[in-house]
Short mmCIF file of C-alpha atoms and ligand atoms in Angstrom, two decimals:
data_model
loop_
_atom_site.label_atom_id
_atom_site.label_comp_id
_atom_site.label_asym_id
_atom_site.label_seq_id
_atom_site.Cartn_x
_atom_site.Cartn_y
_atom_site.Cartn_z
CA UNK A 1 -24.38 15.02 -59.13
CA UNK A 2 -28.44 14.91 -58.93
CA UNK A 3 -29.83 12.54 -55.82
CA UNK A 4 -32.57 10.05 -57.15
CA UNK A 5 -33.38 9.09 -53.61
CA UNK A 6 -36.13 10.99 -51.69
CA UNK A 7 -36.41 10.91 -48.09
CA UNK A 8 -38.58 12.12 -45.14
CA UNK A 9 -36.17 13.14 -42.91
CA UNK A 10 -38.80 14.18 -40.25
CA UNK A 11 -39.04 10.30 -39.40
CA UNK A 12 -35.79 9.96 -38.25
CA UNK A 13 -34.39 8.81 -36.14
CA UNK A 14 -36.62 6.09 -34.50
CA UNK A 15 -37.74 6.15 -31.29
CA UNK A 16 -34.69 3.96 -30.46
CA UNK A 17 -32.55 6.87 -31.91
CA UNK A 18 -31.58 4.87 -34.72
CA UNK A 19 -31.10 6.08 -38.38
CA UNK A 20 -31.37 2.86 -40.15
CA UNK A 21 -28.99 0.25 -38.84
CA UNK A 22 -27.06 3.58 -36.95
CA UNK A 23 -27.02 5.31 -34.05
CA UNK A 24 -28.78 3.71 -30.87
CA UNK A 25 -28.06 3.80 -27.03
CA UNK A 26 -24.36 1.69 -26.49
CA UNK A 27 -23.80 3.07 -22.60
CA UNK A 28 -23.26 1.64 -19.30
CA UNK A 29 -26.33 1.00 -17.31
CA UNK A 30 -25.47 3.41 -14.55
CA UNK A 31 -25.53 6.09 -17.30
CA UNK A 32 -29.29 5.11 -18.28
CA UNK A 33 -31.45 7.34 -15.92
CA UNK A 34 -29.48 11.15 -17.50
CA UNK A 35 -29.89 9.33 -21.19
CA UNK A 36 -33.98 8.93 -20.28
CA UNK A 37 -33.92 12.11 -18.50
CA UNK A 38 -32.48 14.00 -21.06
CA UNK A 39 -34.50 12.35 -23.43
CA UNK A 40 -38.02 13.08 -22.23
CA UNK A 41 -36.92 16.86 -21.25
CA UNK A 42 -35.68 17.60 -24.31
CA UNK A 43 -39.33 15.94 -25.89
CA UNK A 44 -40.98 18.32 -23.45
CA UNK A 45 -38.83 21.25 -24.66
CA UNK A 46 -39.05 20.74 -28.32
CA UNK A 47 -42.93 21.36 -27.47
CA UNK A 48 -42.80 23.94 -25.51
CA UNK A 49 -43.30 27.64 -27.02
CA UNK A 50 -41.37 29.14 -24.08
CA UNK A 51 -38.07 26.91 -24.70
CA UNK A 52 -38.56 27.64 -28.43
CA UNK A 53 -38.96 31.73 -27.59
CA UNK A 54 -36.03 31.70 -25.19
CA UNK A 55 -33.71 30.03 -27.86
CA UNK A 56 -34.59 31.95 -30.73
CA UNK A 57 -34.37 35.40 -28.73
CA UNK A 58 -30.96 34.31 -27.22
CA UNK A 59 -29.95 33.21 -30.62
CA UNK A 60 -30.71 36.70 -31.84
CA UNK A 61 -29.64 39.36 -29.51
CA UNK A 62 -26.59 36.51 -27.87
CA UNK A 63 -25.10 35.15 -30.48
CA UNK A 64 -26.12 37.01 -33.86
CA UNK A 65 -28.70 35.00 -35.60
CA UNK A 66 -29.58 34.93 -38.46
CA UNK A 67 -26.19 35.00 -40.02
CA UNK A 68 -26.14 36.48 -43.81
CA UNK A 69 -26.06 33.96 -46.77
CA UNK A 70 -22.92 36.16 -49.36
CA UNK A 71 -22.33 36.13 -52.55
CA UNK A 72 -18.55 35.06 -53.06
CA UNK A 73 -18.80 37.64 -56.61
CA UNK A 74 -14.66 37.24 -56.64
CA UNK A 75 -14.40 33.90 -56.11
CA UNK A 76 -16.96 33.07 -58.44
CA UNK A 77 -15.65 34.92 -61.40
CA UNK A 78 -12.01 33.23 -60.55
CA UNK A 79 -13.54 29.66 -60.74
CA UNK A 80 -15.51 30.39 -64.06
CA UNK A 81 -18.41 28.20 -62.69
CA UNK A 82 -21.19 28.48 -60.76
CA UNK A 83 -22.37 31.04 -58.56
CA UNK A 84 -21.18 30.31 -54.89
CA UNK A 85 -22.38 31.58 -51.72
CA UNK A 86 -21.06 31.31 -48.35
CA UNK A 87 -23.48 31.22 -45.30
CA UNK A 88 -21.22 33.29 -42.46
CA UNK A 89 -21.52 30.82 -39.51
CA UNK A 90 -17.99 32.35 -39.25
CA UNK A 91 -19.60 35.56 -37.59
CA UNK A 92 -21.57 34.25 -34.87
CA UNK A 93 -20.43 35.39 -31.36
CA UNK A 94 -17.44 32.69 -30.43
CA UNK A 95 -16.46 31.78 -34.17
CA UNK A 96 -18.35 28.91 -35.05
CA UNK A 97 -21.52 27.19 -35.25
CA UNK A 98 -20.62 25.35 -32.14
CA UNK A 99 -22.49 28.12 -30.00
CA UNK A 100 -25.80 27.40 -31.67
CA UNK A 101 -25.94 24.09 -29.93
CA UNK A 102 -24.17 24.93 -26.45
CA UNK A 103 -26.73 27.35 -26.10
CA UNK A 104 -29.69 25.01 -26.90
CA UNK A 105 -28.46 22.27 -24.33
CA UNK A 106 -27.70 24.71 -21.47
CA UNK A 107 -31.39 26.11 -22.15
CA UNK A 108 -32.17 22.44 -21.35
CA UNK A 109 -29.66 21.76 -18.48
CA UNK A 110 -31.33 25.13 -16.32
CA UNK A 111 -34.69 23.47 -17.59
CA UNK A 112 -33.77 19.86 -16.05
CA UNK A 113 -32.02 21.87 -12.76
CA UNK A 114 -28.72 21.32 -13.62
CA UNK A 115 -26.22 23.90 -12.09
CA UNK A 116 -23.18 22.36 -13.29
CA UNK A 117 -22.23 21.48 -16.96
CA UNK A 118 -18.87 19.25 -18.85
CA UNK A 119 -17.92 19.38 -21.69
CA UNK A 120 -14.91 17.53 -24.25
CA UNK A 121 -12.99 19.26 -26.73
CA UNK A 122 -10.57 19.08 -28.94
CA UNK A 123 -9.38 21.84 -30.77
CA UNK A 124 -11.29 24.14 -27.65
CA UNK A 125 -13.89 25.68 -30.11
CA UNK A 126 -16.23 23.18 -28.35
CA UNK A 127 -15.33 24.26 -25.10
CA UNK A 128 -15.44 28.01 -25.16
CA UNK A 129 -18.61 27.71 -26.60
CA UNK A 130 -19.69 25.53 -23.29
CA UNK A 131 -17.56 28.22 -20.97
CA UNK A 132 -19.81 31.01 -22.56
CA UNK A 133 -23.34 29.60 -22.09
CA UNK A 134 -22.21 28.46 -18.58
CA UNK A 135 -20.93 32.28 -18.23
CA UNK A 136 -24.26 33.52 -19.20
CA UNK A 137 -26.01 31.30 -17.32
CA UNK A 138 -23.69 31.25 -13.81
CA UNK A 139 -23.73 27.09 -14.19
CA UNK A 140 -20.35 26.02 -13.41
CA UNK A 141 -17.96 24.77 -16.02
CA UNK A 142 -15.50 21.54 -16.57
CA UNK A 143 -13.69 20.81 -19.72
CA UNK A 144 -11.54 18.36 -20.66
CA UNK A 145 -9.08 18.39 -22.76
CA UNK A 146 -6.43 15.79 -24.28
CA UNK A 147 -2.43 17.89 -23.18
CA UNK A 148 -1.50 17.20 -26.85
CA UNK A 149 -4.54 19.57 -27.65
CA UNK A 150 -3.81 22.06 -24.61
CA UNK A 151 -0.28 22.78 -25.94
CA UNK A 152 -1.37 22.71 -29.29
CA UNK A 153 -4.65 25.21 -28.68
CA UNK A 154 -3.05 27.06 -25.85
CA UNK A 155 -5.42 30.20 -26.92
CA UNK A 156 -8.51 28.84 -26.33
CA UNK A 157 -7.10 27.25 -22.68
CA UNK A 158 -7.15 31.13 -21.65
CA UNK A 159 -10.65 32.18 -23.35
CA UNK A 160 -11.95 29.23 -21.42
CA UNK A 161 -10.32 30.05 -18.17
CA UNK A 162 -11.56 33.63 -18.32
CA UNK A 163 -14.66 32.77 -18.91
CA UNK A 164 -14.41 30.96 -15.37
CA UNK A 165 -14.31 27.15 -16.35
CA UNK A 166 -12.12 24.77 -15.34
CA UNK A 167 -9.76 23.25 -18.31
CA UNK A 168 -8.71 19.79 -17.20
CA UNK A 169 -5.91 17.43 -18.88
CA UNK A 170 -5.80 14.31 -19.90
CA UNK A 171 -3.23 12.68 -20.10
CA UNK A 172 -3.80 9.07 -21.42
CA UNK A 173 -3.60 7.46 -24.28
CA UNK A 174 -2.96 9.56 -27.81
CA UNK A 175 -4.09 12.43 -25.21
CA UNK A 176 -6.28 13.98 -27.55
CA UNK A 177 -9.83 14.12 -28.32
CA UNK A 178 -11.28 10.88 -27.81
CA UNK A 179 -9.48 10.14 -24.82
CA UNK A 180 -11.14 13.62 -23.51
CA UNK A 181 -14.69 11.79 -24.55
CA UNK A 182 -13.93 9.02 -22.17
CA UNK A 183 -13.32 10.69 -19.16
CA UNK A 184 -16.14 13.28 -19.70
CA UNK A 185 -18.50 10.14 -19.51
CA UNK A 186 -16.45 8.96 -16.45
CA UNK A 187 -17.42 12.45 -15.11
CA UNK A 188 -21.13 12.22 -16.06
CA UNK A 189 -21.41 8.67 -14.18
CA UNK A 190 -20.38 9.64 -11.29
CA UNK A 191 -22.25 13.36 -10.91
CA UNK A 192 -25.11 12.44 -13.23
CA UNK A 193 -27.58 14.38 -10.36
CA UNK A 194 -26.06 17.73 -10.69
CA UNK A 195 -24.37 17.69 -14.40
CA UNK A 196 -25.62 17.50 -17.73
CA UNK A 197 -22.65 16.55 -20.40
CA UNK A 198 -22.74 19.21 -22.99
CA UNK A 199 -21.76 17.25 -25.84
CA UNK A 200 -20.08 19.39 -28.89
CA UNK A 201 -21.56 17.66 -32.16
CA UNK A 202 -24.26 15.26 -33.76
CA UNK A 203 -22.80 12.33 -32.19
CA UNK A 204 -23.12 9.98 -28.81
CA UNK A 205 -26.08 7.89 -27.87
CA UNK A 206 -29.63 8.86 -28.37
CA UNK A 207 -30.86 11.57 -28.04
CA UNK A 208 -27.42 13.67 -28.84
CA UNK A 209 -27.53 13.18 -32.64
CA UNK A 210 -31.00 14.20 -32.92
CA UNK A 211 -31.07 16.68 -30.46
CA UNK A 212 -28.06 18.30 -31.85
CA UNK A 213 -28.88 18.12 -34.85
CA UNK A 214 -32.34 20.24 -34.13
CA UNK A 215 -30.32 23.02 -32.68
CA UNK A 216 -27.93 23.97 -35.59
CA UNK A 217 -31.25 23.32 -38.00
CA UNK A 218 -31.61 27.26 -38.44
CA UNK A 219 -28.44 27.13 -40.98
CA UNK A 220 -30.68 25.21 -43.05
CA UNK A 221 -34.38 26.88 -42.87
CA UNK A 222 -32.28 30.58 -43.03
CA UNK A 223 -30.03 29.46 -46.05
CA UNK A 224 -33.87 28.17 -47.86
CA UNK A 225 -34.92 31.78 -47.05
CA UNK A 226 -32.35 33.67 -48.31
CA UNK A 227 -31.37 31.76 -51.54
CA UNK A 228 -35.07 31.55 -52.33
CA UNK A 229 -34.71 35.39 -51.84
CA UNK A 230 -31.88 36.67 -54.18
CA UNK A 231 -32.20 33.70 -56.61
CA UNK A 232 -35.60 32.72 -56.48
CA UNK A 233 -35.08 28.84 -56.85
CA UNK A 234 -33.32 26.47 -54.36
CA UNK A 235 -29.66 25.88 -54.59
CA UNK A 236 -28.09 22.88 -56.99
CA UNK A 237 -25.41 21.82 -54.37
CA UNK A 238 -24.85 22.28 -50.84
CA UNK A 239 -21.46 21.76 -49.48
CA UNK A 240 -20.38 21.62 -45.92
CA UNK A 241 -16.95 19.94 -43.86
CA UNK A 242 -17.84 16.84 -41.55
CA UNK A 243 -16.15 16.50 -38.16
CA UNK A 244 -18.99 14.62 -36.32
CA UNK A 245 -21.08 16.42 -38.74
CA UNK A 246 -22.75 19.16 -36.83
CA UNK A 247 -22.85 22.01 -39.26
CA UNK A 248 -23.24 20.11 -42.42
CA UNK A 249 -26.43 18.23 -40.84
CA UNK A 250 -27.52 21.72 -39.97
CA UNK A 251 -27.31 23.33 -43.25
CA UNK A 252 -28.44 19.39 -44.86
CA UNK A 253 -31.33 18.88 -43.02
CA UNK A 254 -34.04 21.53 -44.44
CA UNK A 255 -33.44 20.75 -47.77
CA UNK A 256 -33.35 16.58 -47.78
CA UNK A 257 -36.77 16.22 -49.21
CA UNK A 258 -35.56 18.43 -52.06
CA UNK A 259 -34.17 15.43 -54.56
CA UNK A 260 -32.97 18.25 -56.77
CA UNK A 261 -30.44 19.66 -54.37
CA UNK A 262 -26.96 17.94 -54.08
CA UNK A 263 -24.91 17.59 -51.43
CA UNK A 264 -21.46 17.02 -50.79
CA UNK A 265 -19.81 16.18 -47.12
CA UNK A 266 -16.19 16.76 -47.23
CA UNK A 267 -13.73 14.57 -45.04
CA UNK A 268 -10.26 15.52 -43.47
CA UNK A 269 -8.20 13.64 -45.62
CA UNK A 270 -4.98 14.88 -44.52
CA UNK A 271 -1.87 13.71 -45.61
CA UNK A 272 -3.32 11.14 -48.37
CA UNK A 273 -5.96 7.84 -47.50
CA UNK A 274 -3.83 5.41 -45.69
CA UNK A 275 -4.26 4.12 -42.67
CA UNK A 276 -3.11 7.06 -39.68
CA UNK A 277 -2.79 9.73 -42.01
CA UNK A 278 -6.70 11.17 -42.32
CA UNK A 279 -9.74 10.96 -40.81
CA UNK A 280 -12.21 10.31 -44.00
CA UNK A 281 -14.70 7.75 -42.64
CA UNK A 282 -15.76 6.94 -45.69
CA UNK A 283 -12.73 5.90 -47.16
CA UNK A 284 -12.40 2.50 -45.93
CA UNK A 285 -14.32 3.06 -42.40
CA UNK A 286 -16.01 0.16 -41.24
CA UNK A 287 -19.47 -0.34 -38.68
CA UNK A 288 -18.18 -0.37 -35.13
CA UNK A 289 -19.86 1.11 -31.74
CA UNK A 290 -17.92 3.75 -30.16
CA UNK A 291 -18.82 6.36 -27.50
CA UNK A 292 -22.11 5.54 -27.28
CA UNK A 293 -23.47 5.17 -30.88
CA UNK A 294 -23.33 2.46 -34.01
CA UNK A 295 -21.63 4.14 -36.94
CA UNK A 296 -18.78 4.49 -39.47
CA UNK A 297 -15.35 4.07 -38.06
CA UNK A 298 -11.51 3.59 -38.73
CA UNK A 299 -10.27 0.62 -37.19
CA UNK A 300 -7.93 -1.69 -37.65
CA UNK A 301 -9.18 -5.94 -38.59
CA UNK A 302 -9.25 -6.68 -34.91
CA UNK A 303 -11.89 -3.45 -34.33
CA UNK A 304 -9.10 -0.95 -32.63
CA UNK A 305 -9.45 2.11 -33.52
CA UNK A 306 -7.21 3.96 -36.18
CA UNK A 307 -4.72 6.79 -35.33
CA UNK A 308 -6.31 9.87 -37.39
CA UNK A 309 -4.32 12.94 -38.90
CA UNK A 310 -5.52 16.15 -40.16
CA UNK A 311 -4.39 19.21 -40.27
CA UNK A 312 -7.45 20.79 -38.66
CA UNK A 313 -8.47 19.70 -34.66
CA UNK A 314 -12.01 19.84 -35.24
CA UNK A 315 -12.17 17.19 -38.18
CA UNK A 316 -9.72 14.95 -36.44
CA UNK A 317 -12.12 12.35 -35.28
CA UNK A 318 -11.88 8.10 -35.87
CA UNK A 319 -15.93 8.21 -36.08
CA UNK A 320 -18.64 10.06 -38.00
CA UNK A 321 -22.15 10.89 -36.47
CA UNK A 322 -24.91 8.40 -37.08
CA UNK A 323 -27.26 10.28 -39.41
CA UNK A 324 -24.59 10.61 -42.24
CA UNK A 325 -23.77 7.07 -41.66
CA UNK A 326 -27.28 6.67 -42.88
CA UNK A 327 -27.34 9.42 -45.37
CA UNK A 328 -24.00 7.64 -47.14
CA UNK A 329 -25.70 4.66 -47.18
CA UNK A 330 -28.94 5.19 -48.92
CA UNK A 331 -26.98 7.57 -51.38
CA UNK A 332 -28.53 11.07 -50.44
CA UNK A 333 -25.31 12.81 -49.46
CA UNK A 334 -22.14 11.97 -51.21
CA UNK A 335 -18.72 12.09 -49.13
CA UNK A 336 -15.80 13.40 -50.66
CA UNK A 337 -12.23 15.06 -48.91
CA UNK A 338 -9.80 17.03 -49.02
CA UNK A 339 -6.23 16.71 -48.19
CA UNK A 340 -3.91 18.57 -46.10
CA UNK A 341 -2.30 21.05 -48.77
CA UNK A 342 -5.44 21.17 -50.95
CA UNK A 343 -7.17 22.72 -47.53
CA UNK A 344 -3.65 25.20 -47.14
CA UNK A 345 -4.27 26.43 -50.88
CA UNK A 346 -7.89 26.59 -50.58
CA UNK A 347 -6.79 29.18 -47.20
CA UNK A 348 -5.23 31.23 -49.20
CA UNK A 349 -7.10 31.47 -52.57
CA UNK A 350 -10.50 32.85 -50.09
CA UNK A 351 -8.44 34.97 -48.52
CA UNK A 352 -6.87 37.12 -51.16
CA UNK A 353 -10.40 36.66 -53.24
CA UNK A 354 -12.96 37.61 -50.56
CA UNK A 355 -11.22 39.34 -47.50
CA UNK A 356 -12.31 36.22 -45.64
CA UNK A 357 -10.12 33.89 -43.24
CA UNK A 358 -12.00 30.94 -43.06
CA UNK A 359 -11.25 28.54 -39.62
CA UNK A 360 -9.34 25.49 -41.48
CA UNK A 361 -12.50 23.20 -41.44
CA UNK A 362 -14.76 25.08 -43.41
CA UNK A 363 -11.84 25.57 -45.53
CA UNK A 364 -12.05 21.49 -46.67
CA UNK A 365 -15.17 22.49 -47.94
CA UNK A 366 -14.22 25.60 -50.16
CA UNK A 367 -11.41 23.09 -51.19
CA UNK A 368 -13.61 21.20 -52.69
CA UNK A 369 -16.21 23.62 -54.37
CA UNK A 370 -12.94 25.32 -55.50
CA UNK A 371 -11.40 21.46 -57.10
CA UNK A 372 -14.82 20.85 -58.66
CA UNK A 373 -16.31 24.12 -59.95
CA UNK A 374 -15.60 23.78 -63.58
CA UNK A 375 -17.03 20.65 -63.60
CA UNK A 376 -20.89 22.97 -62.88
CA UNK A 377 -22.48 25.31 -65.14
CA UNK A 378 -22.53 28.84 -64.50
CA UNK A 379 -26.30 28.99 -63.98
CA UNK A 380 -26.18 26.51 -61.29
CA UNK A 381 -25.94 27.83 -57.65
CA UNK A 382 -23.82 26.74 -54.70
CA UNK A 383 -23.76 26.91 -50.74
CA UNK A 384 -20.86 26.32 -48.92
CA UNK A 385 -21.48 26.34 -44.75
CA UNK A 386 -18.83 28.65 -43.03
CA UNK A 387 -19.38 26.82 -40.22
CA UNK A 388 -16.47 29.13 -38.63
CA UNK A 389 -13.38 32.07 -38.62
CA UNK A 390 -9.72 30.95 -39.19
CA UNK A 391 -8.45 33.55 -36.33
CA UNK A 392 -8.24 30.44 -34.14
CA UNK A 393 -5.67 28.70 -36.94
CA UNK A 394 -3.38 32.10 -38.11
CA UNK A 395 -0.18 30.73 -35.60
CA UNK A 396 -0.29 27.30 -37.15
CA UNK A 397 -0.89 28.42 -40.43
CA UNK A 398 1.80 30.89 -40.41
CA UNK A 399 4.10 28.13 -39.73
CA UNK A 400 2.78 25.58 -42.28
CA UNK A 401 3.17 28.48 -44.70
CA UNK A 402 6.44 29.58 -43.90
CA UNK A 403 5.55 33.00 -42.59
CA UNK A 404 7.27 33.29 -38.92
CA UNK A 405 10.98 33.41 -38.73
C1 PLP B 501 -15.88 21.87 -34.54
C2 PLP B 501 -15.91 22.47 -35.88
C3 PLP B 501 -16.26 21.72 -37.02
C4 PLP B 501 -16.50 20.24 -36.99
O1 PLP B 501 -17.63 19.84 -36.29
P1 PLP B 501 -18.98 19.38 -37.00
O2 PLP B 501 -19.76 18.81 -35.89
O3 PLP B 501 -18.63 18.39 -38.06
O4 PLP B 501 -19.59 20.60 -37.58
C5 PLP B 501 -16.35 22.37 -38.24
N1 PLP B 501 -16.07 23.70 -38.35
C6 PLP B 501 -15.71 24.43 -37.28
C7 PLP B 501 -15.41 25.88 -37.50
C8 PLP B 501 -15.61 23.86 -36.02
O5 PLP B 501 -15.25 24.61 -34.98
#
C-alpha cells in the first residue's frame, strides 16, 4: 500500500481555491463581499505572529493541545500485526477535533469585528464546539439544526443551550444536515455585516477548505513529532474516518510529501454500497457542485442528490471536501469503508482492549486498521486519528447492542 505519487501540498489550493479540477467559489453574488472578506483576513491572519500566538496559547491552556500520540500495546498484540498508535483527539476539551477549528475561526470573526457567529450541525459535535468559542468569547450564538437530528442528539441540544446559543430547527426536507447547511447560508446572506458562518469541516467555497484545513494541521506536525520520538522513523500508514474530511486532512497534511507513508480515508459505508444506504463518496460518487464547492457526490443520473445512511451523524454527508477529491484522484490517499456492524464490532473490540470508547466515527477507522492488520508486518507502524470520545454515542449504542431493556 506504498504511494508512488509525490506532491507539494503547500501549493494548494490555487488562488481560486481550487485543488485540481475541485473546490472553487459556487455562491450567490450577494454572498461575495463575506467570501473576499474572509478571504483576505484570514491571509492577513495566517501572517500575523499575534493571531498565530493567540491560537496556539488558547489551544494549549483552552482546549488541551498537544494531545498524546498512545501506543494501543493490547490491541496490537490481539491483531498480531503492526504496531498501532492512536493520536487522542478524543481528549481535547468538547470531545473532538471539531474545537481546534471553531476556535481558529472565532479568533478570526473578533479579528474581522464580528459579534455574532452561526453555525450547522448535524450530529451537534459541530455546534457545541461553536457554542463554546462563542461562550469564551461573549459573541452570540445560532445553530441550526435538522429536528430529525434534534430528537436524535437531544444531549448536545442542552450542552448548546447552556452554553447560551440558540438551537434552531429545521424542518424541511430530509430535516437533517444538509438542509441545516442551506438555511445557515440563508442566514449569512441576509446578516453578512454582523455574522461570520462558522463552518464545521474542510468543505464550502474558498477559503473554508483551506482555511480549515490549516487549523486542525497540528494533528499532523504533533503526530511527526512524537512518532519520530518513540520510533525514530515516520509511520508506514496513517489512517483516519472522512465526514467532510476535517481530521483526516489534519493528521494527512504534514506528512503528504512523505511518498513512503500510506494513507487510508475510511467512508461510512453503512448498511452495504447501494444507493441510500451509505455515504462512501467514493463508491460510485460522481462530480457535482453543492454548497458552495466542486467535488465528489452521490446523486442520482439526473444530478439529485442521494439519501445517505450511516450509523454515525458526523459521517452522514452526500459530499466529500474538495482536497480529498483531489487526493483520490491523483492516487495519494486511498479511500476505503466500513460498514455499519463492522464499525459496532470495531466499538467493542477497543473498548475491552484499551479502556477506550471511541465516538463512532473514529471507530470506522479502527474498523479498518483492525480488518486489515494481518495483511502488515509487525515492524511496520500505524496511526489511527481519534478524532473524538464515544460518550456522545453510549444511548444509541446501547440500543444497537441490545443493552437497555
Ligand atoms: C464531526 C466528526 C467527524 C467527521 O468530520 P470530519 O470533518 O470528516 O473530521 C469525525 N469524528 C468526530 C469525532 C466528529 O465529531
Amino acid at each position: 500500500m506504498q504511494s508512488n505519487v509525490q506532491i507539494d501540498a503547500s501549493q494548494l489550493p490555487d488562488e481560486q481555491g481550487r485543488f485540481g479540477t475541485f473546490g472553487g467559489v459556487f455562491v450567490p453574488e450577494t454572498l461575495m463581499p463575506a467570501i473576499e472578506q474572509l478571504r483576505e483576513e484570514y491571509g492577513r491572519a495566517k501572517a500575523d505572529p499575534h493571531f498565530q500566538w493567540q491560537f496556539e496559547e488558547l489551544l494549549r491552556t483552552f482546549c488541551g493541545r498537544p494531545t498524546p500520540l498512545y501506543f494501543a500495546e493490547r490491541l496490537t498484540q490481539k491483531l498480531g500485526g503492526p504496531r498501532i498508535y492512536f493520536k487522542r483527539e478524543d481528549l481535547l476539551h468538547t470531545g473532538a477535533h471539531k474545537i481546534n477549528n471553531a476556535l481558529g475561526q472565532a479568533l478570526l470573526a473578533v479579528r474581522m469585528g464580528k459579534k455574532r457567529l452561526i453555525a450547522e450541525t448535524g450530529a451537534g459535535q459541530h455546534g457545541v464546539a461553536t457554542a463554546t468559542v462563542a461562550a469564551r468569547f461573549g459573541l452570540e450564538c445560532v445553530v441550526y439544526m435538522g429536528e430529525t437530528d434534534m430528537k436524535r442528539q437531544a444531549l448536545n441540544v442542552v450542552r448548546m443551550e447552556f452554553l447560551g446559543a440558540r438551537v434552531v430547527p429545521v424542518t424541511v426536507g430530509q430535516a437533517t444536515l444538509k438542509e441545516a447547511i442551506n438555511e445557515a447560508m440563508r442566514d449569512w446572506v441576509t446578516n453578512v455585516r454582523t455574522t461570520h458562518y462558522l463552518l464545521g469541516t474542510v468543505y464550502g467555497p474558498h477559503p473554508y477548505p483551506m482555511m480549515v484545513r490549516d487549523f486542525h494541521q497540528m494533528i499532523g506536525d504533533e503526530t511527526r513529532r512524537q512518532i519520530l520520538a518513540v520510533e525514530e522513523k515516520l509511520p508506514d500508514l496513517l489512517v483516519a474516518c472522512v465526514g467532510g474530511g476535517s481530521n483526516a486532512i489534519g493528521l494527512f497534511h504534514a506528512f503528504l510529501k512523505d511518498e513512503n507513508v500510506a494513507m487510508v480515508g475510511v467512508e461510512a459505508g453503512g448498511t452495504g454500497i447501494l444507493p441510500g444506504q451509505h455515504a462512501a463518496r467514493f463508491q460510485g460518487g460522481r462530480l457535482g457542485v453543492l454548497q458552495g464547492t466542486k467535488t465528489y457526490l452521490l446523486s442520482d443520473e439526473d444530478g439529485q442528490i442521494q439519501l445517505t445512511h450511516s450509523i454515525s451523524a458526523g459521517l452522514d454527508y452526500a459530499a466529500v471536501g474538495p482536497e480529498h477529491s483531489y487526493l483520490h484522484d491523483v492516487g495519494r490517499v486511498h479511500y476505503d469503508y466500513a460498514t455499519d456492524d463492522e464499525v459496532l464490532e470495531a466499538f467493542q473490540v477497543v473498548a475491552k482492549t484499551e479502556g477506550i470508547l471511541p465516538a463512532l466515527e473514529s471507530t470506522h477507522a479502527l474498523a479498518y486498521v483492525i480488518k486489515h492488520a494481518h495483511e502488515m508486518p509487525p515492524n511496520q507502524v500505524v496511526v489511527v486519528n481519534l478524532s473524538g470520545r464515544g460518550d456522545k454515542d453510549v444511548d444509541q449504542l446501547a440500543r444497537r447492542l441490545d443493552r437497555l431493556t
